[in-house]
XYZ file of C-alpha atoms in Angstrom:
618
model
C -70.006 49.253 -20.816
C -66.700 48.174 -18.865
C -66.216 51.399 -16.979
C -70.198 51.609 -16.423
C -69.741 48.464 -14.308
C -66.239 49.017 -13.002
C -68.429 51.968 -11.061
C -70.786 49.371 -10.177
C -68.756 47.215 -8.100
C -67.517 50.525 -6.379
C -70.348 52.182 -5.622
C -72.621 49.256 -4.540
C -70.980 47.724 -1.474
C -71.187 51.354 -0.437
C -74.794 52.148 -1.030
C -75.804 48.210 0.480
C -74.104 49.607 3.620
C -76.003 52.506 3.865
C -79.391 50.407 3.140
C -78.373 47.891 5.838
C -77.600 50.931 8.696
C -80.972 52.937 7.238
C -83.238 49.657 8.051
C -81.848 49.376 11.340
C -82.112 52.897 12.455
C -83.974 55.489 9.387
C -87.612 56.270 10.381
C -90.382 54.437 7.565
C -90.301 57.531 5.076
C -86.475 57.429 4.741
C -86.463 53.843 4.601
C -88.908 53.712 1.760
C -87.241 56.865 0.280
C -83.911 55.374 0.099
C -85.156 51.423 -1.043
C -86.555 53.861 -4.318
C -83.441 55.540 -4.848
C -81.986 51.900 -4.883
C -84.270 50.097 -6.991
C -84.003 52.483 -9.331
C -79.780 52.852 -9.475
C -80.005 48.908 -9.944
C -82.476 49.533 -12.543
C -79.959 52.385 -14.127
C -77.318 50.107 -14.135
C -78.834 46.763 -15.945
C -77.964 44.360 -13.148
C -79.071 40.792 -14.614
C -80.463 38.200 -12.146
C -79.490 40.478 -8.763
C -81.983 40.974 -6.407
C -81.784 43.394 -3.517
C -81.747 40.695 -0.971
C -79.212 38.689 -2.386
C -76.956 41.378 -2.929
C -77.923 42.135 0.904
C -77.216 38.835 1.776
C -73.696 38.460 -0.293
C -72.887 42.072 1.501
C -73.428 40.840 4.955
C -71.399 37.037 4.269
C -68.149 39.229 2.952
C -67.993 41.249 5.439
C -68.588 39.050 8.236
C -66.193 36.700 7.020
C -63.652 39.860 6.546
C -64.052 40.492 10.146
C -63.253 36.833 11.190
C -60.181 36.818 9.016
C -59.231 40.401 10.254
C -58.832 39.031 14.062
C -57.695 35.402 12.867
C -54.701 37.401 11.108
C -53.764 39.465 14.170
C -53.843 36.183 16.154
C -52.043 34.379 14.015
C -49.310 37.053 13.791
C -49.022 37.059 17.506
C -48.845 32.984 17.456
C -45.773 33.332 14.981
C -43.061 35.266 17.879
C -43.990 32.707 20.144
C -43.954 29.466 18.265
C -42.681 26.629 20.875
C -45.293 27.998 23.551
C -48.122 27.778 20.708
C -47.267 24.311 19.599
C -47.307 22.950 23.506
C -50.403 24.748 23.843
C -51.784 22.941 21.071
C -49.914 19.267 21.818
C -51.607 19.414 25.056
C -54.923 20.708 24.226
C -55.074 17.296 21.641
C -53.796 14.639 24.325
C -56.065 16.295 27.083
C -59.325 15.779 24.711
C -58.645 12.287 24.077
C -57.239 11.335 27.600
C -59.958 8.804 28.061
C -59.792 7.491 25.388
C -59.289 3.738 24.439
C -56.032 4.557 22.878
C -55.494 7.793 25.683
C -55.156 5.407 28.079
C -52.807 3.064 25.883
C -50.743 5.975 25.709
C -50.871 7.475 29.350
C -52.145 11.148 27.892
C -52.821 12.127 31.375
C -49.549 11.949 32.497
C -47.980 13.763 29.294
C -47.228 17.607 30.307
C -44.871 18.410 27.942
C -43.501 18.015 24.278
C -40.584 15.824 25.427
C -42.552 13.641 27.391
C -44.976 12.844 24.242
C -42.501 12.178 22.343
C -41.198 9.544 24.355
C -44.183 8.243 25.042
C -45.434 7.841 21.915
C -44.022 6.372 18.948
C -43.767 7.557 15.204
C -46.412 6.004 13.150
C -47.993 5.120 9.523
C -51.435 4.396 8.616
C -51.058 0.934 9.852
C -50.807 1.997 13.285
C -54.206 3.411 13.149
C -55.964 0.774 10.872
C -57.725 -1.172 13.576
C -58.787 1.753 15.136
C -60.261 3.212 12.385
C -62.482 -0.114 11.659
C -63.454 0.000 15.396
C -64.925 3.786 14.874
C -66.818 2.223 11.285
C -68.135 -0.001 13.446
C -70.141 2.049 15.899
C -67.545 2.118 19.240
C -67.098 5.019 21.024
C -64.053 6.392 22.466
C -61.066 4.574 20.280
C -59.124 7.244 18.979
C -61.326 10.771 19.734
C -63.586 11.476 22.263
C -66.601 12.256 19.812
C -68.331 10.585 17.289
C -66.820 11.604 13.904
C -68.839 13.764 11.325
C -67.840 11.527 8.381
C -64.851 8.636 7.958
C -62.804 10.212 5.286
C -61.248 9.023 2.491
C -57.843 9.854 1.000
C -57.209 11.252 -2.724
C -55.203 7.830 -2.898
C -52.627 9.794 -4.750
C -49.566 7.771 -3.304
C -51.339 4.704 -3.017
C -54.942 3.580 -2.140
C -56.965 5.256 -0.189
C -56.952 5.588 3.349
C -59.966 6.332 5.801
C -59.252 8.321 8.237
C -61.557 10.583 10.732
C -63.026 13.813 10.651
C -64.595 15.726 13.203
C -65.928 18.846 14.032
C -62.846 20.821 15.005
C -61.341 19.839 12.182
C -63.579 21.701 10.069
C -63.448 24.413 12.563
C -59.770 25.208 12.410
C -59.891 25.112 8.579
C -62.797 27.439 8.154
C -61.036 29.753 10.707
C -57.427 29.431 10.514
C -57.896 28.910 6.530
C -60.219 30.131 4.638
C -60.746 33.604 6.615
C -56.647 34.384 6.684
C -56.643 33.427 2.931
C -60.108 35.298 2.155
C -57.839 38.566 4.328
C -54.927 38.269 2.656
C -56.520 37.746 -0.754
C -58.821 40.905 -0.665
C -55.397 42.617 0.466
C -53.239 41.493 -2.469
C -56.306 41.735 -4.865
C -58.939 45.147 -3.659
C -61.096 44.448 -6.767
C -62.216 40.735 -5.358
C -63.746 43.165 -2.325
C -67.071 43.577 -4.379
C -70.179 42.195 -4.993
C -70.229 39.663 -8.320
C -70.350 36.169 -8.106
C -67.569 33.403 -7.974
C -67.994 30.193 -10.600
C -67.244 27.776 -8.052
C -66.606 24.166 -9.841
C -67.123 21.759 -7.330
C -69.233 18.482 -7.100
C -71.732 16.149 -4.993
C -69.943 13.390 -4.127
C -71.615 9.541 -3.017
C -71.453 8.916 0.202
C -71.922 4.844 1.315
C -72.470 4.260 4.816
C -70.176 2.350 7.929
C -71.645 -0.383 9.706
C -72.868 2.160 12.414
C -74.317 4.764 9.394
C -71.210 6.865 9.977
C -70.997 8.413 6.319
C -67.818 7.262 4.084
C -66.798 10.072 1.782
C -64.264 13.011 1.234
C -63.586 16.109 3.787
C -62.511 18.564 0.785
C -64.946 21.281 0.189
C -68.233 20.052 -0.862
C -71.728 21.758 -2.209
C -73.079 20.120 1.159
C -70.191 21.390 3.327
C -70.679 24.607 1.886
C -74.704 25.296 2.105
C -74.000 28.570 3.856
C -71.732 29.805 0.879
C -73.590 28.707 -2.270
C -75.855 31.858 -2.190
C -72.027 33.790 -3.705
C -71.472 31.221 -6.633
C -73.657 31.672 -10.194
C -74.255 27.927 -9.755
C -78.087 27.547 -8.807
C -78.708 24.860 -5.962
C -80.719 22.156 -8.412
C -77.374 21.422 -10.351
C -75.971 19.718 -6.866
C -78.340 17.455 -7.306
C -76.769 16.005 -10.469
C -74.445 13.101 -10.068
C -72.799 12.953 -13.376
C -69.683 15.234 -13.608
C -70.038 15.404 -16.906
C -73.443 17.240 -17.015
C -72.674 18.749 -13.899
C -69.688 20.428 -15.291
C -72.103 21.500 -18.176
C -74.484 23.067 -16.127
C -72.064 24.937 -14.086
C -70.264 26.210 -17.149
C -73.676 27.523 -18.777
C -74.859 29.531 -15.307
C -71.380 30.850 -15.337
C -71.750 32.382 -19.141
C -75.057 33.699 -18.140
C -73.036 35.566 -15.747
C -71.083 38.535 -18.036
C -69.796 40.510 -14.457
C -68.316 37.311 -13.338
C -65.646 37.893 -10.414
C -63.921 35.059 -9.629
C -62.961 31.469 -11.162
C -63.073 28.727 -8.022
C -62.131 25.202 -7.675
C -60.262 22.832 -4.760
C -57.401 21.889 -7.448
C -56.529 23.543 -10.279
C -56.281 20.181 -12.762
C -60.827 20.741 -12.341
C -60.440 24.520 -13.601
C -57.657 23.286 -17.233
C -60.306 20.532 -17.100
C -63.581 22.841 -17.600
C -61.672 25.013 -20.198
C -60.916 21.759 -22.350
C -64.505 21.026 -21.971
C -65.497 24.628 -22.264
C -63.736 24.432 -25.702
C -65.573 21.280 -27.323
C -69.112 21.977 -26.155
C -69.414 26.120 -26.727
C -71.693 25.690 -29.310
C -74.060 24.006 -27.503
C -73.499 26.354 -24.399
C -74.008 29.097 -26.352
C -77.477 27.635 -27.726
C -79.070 27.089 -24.373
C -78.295 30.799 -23.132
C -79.482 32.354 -26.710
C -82.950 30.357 -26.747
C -83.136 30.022 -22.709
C -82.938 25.967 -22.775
C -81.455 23.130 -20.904
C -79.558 20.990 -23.272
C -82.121 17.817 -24.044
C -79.024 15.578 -23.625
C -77.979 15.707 -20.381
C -79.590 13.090 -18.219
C -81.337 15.268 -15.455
C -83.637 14.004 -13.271
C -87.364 15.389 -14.243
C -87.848 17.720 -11.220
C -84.044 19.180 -11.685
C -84.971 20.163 -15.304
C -88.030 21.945 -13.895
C -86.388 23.624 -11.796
C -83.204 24.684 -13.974
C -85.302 25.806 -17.026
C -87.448 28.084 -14.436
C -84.387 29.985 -14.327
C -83.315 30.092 -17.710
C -84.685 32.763 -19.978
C -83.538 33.951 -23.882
C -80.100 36.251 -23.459
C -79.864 36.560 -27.620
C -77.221 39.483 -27.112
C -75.055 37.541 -24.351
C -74.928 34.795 -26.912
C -74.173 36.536 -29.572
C -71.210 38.427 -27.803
C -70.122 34.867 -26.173
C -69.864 33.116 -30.428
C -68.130 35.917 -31.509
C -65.411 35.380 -28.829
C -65.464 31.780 -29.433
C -65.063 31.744 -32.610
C -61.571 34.520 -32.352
C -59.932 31.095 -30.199
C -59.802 30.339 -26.728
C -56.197 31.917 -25.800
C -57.037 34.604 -23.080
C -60.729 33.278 -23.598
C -61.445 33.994 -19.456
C -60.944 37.705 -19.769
C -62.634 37.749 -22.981
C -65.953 36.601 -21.872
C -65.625 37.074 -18.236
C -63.826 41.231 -18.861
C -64.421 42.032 -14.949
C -62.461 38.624 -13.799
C -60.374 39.407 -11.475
C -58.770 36.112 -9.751
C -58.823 32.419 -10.381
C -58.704 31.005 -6.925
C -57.487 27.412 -6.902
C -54.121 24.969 -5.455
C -51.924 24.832 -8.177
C -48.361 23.705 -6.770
C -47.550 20.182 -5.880
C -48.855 17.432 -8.753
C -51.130 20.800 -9.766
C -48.396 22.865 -10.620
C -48.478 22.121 -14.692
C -52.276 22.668 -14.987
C -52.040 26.643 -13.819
C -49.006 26.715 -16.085
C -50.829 26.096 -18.989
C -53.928 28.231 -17.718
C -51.933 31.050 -17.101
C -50.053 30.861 -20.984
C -53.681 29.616 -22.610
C -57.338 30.139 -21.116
C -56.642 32.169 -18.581
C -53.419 34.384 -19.855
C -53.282 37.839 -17.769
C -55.570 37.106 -14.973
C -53.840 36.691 -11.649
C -54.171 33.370 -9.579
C -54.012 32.398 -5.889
C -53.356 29.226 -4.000
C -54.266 29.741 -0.309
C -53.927 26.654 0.988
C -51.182 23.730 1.994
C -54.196 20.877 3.209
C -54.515 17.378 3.000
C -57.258 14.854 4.598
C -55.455 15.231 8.091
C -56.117 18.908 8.123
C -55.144 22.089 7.334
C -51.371 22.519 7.626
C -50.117 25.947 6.017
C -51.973 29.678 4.665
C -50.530 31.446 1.694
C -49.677 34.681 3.211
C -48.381 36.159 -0.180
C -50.788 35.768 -2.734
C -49.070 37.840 -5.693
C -45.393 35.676 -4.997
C -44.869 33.579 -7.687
C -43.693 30.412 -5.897
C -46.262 28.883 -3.597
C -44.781 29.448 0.238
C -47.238 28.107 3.161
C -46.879 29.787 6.595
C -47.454 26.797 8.717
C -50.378 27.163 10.813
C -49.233 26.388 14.947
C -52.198 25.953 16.120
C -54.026 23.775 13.536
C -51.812 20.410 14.078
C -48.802 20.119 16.562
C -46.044 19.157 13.883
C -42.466 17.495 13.755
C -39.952 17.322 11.061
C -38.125 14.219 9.916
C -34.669 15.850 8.176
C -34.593 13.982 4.444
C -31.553 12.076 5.079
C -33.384 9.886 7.608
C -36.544 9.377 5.703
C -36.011 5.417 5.299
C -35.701 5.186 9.381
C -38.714 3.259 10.778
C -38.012 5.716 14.051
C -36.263 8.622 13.371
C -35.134 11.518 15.419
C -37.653 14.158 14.622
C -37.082 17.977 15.011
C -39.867 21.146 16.230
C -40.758 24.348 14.400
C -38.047 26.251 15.638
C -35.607 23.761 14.975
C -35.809 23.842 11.581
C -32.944 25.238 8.837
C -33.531 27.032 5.860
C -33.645 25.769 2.866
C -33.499 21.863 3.818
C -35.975 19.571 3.196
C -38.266 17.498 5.896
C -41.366 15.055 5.611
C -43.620 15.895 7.995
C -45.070 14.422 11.059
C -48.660 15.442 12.450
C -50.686 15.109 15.555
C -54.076 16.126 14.628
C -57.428 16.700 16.353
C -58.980 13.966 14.554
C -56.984 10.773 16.256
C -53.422 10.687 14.423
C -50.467 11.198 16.756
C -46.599 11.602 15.590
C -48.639 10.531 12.056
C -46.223 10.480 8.757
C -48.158 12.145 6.524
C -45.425 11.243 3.263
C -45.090 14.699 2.205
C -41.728 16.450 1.766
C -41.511 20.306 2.434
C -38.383 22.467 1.890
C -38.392 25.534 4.500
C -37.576 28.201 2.255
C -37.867 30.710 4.999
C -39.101 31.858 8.560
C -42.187 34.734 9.466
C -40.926 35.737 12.945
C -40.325 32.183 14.236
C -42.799 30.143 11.784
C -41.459 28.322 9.118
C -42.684 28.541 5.349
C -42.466 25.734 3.340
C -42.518 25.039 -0.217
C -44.149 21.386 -0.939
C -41.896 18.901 -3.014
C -42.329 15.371 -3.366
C -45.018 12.578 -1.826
C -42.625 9.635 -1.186
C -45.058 6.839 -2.053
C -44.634 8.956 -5.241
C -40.918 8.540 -6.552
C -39.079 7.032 -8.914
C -36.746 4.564 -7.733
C -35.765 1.138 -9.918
C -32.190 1.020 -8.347
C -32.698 2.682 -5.182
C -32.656 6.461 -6.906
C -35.286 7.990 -5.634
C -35.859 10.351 -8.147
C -39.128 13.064 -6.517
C -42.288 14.550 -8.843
C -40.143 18.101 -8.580
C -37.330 16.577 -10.141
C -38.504 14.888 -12.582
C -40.879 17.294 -13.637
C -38.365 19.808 -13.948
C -36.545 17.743 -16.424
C -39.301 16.601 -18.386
C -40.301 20.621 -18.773
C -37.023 21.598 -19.848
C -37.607 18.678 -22.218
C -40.598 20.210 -23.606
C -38.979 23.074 -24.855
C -36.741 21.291 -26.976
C -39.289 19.299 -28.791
C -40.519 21.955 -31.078
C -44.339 23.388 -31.257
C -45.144 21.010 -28.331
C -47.262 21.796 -25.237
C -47.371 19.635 -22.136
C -51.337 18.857 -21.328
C -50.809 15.587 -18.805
C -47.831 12.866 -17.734
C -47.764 9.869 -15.709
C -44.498 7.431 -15.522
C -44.713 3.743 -14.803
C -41.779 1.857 -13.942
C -40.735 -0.986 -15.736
C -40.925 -3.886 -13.169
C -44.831 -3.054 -13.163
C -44.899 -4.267 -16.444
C -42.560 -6.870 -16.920
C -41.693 -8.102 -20.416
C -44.390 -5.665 -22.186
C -41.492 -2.750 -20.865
C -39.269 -3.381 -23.714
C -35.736 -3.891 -22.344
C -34.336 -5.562 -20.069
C -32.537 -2.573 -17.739
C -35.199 -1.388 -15.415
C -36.106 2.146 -16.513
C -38.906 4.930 -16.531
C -41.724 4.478 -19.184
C -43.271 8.213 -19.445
C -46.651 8.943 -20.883
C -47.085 12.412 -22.111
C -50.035 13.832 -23.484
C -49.188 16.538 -25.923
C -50.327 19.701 -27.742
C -48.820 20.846 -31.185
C -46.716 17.572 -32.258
C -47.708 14.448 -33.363
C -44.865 12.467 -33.123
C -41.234 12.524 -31.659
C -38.081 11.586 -33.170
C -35.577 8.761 -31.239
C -33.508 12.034 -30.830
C -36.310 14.341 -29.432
C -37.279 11.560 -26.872
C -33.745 10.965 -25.509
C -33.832 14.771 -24.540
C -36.082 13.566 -21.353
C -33.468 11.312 -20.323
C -30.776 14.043 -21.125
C -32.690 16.285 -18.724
C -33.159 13.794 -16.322
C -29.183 13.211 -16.254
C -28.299 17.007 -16.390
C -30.734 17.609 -12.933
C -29.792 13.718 -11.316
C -26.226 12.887 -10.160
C -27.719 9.790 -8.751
C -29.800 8.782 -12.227
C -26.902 9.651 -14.538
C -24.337 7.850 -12.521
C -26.858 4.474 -12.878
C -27.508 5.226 -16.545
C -23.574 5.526 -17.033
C -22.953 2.114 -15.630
C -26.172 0.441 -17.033
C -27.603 -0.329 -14.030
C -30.628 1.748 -15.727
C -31.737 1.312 -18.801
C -32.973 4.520 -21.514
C -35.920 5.624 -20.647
C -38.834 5.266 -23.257
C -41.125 8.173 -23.988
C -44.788 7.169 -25.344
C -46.983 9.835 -26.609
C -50.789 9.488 -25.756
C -54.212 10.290 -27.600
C -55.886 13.002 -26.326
C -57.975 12.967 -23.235
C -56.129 10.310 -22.544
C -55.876 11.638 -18.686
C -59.117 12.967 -18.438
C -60.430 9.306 -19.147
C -57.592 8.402 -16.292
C -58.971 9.716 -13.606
C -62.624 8.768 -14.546
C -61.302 5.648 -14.471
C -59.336 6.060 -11.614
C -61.799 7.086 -9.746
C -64.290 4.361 -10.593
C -61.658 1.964 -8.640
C -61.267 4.098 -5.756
C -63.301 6.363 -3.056
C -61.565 9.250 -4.051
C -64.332 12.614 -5.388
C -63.629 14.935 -7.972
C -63.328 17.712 -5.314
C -60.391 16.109 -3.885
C -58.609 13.748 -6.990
C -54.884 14.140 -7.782
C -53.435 12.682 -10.929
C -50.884 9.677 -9.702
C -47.515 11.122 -11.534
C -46.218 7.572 -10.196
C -48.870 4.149 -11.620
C -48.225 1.539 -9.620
C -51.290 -0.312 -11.003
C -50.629 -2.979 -13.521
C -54.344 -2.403 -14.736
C -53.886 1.809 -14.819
C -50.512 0.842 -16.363
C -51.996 -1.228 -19.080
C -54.320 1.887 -19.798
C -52.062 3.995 -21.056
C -50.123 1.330 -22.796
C -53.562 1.063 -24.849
C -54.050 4.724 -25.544
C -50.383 4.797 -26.577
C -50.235 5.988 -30.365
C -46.335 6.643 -30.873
């Protein structure tokens, strides 16, 4: 069966080419000779739920899009000798835009003609700079900040902080679709030939609500969306009805049962990795009533589905007795390696998983999803697209910065605390030191501090690649230690291995001055919530190791511990789906969507705070 379909995926693209030429040019009898000869290979070869147009269809969108990123990745190359030129280019192309501009004007970009000039002109700035702005855009005026009226006002993940709304316009989505996704798409079908074929992608991504400004400019995220993604949806197993459902929760269901339908599945898709561990977990408790619906050809009666939806879904659905059958016996073997199992001609899982994602493809990569290769393409964020993942199979994340997506400057990590710091260009930039970075955008942020902190870890030609490290709104820091998410997650794995049988699942820390007397002692220190496989409690001992770590990897934290300044930090084990229930209830108090969420490793939330304290068991 495997190597029958192995040939499948090679010899179709192939043989759709040939159909495609023969339509345009074969005479009528060789046209209707060779659509025979095709219906009946697909017929040969048992392809479920594949018509001829939409393999057609699928055909023409890969290779058009292969094209694109072909000529993106030349240009991009070329961009990368000259990178101070390239960065003008694209300073000057911004300020011209908005010249006329209410805040163009405010900031003489008519008279700016080079790099040195802007920045004098124009200070650094924070999301306060722009907040009046902003609410002058929400409220219908024209010509604030960009010369266009935005497509939507977008909202932050909130991840260092509440969210922020910032704007979004149509280059913007431009440069990510073509100096993103069709370099990463490139450099993906380079690293990985098999994804060059024609299955279909489980793509697990959600509808999000959209509210309205005053002016009916739509409120919402600018990650990848069902609706920002119309054109695409035709490649994932997902049907189009199941957009339509608001709940996650049955959403998630219904994507996971089209998906098992699907035995010649390609390619696992999501925006974060954290959504991809999250399906798995839920993949794991509801399989048996999965497996039901795609036996008997059913939409589970429980899911609250709008009447019309249903219809629609269950037309699609028919009885699969022998896919269910093989899908229970897998199940009921465990779920370690459970992709490949099910899935046996998976060949990538295509997701982000460094920064705050980094432990969720660790534990796909030991558990569900054990021997199947992943990929994160992209370094993004609300403000735009800022690096490509040039080297798919490497096995720490390094972004190629992309010089003509967002002019950018460099604050050097010593001088993050400056309210105007000296900032440094692309090419001035050492190896192996760390920066926050600075962006002007083509959505109305100039000399903007985004808050994350990059280590250059390397140059291609002149470009820098960067490794991402730390948000600063999200550090520890009772005494003025500033302890980063890298560091401390370091520690806290190293921890992990000394507590024995356990597996990390989630963490958040909270530090003690959120929570006053309910912290325990009196020394301001770090309370850490861990949700954990395999253990069910921790000795004093086995929780002190965190701290240890913590010491070991900070000469900063273990020089306040050593005086007292900081007190022991206190480890709290959580129930399970104790994060899961975290972000749905993070969410609820925020604009943030599931497509673009990021666990806070940092609660500065009494309320979230108290949460955890709650589901604390030991």
């Amino acid at each position: 069966m495997m190597q029958t379909h192995q040939r499948l995926w090679i010899i179709l693209p192939c043989f759709i080419a040939l159909l495609a030429v023969t339509i345009t040019c074969a005479p009528a009898g060789s046209l209707l000779f060779l659509c025979l000869c095709s219906m009946a290979l697909l017929w040969k070869l048992k392809i479920k739920n594949r018509s001829i147009s939409s393999l057609l269809a699928q055909y023409v969108a890969v290779k058009a899009v292969g094209w694109l990123g072909s000529r993106q990745r030349n240009r991009l190359e070329s961009d990368t000798r000259d990178i101070h030129r390239v960065q003008e280019e694209t300073l000057l192309q911004r300020l011209q835009k908005h010249s006329d501009t209410v805040y163009g004007k405010l900031y003489q970009f008519r008279s700016i003609k080079d790099t040195e000039t802007f920045q004098q002109h124009h200070p650094v700035t924070d999301y306060n700079h722009y907040e009046k702005f902003v609410e002058r855009v929400a409220k219908g005026e024209q010509n604030v900040l960009i010369s266009e009226k935005p497509l939507i006002l977008a909202m932050t993940s909130g991840t260092s902080g509440s969210s922020r709304m910032l704007l979004s316009t149509k280059d913007t989505n431009t440069e990510f679709f073509l100096q993103g996704v069709t370099i990463c798409l490139d450099a993906m079908r380079q690293a990985f030939p098999a994804t060059d074929c024609l299955q279909k992608t489980l793509k697990l991504f959600y509808s999000p609500i959209f509210r309205q400004s005053e002016a009916g400019v739509p409120i919402g995220p600018n990650s990848s969306t069902p609706a920002s993604s119309k054109h695409m949806l035709h490649l994932y197993t997902t049907p189009a009805p199941v957009y339509q459902v608001v709940n996650e929760s049955d959403a998630l269901y219904l994507h996971l049962l089209f998906g098992l339908k699907d035995r010649n599945l390609g390619m696992l898709e999501s925006n974060f990795c954290s959504t991809v561990f999250y399906a798995f977990k839920a993949l794991q408790e509801r399989w048996k009533d999965l497996v039901v619906d795609v036996e008997v050809g059913t939409i589970n009666s429980g899911l609250s589905l709008k009447a019309d939806v249903r219809r629609a879904l269950e037309k699609l659905m028919k009885p699969d007795p022998d896919r269910a059958a093989e899908l229970t016996a897998q199940f009921e073997e465990g779920f370690e390696r459970i992709a490949l199992r099910i899935w046996p001609q998976l060949h990538l899982v295509l997701t982000v998983d460094s920064g705050s994602n980094q432990i969720y493809g660790e534990m796909l990569r030991r558990h569900y999803c054990k021997d199947i290769p992943f990929y994160s393409p992209f370094y993004a964020a609300t403000e735009g697209l800022i690096g490509v993942n040039l080297w798919p199979q490497q096995e720490s994340r390094q972004y190629l910065l992309c010089p003509r997506s967002m002019f950018c400057e460099f604050i050097p990590e010593e001088d993050l605390d400056s309210e105007q710091p000296k900032t440094l260009l692309m090419e001035q930039l050492q190896e192996g030191h760390n920066y926050e970075l600075l962006v002007t955008n083509a959505s109305g942020l100039f000399r903007y501090r985004i808050g994350d902190v990059v280590k250059v870890v390397g140059f291609h030609n002149q470009c820098p690649k960067v490794e991402f490290q730390y948000r600063r709104g999200q550090m520890l820091s009772v005494r003025g230690e500033k302890v980063s998410e890298s560091l401390f997650l370091g520690a806290l794995k190293k921890a992990v291995t000394q507590w024995p049988g356990a597996r990390l699942i989630d963490y958040s820390c909270v530090e003690s001055g959120i929570l006053g007397s309910e912290s325990g002692i009196a020394q301001p220190h770090y309370l850490v919530f861990v949700e954990l496989n395999g253990v069910r409690n921790l000795s004093e001992e086995q929780r002190y190791k965190l701290d240890h770590c913590l010491q070991e990897d900070s000469d900063i934290y273990r020089s306040f511990r050593m005086k007292g300044s900081i007190g022991p930090m206190r480890v709290q084990l959580v129930r399970e789906g104790t994060f899961q229930d975290l972000k749905n209830r993070m969410m609820a108090f925020s604009s943030a969507s599931s497509n673009n969420f990021k666990i806070q490793r940092v609660i500065r939330s009494r309320e979230m705070a108290d949460f955890l304290l709650q589901r604390a068991f030991s």
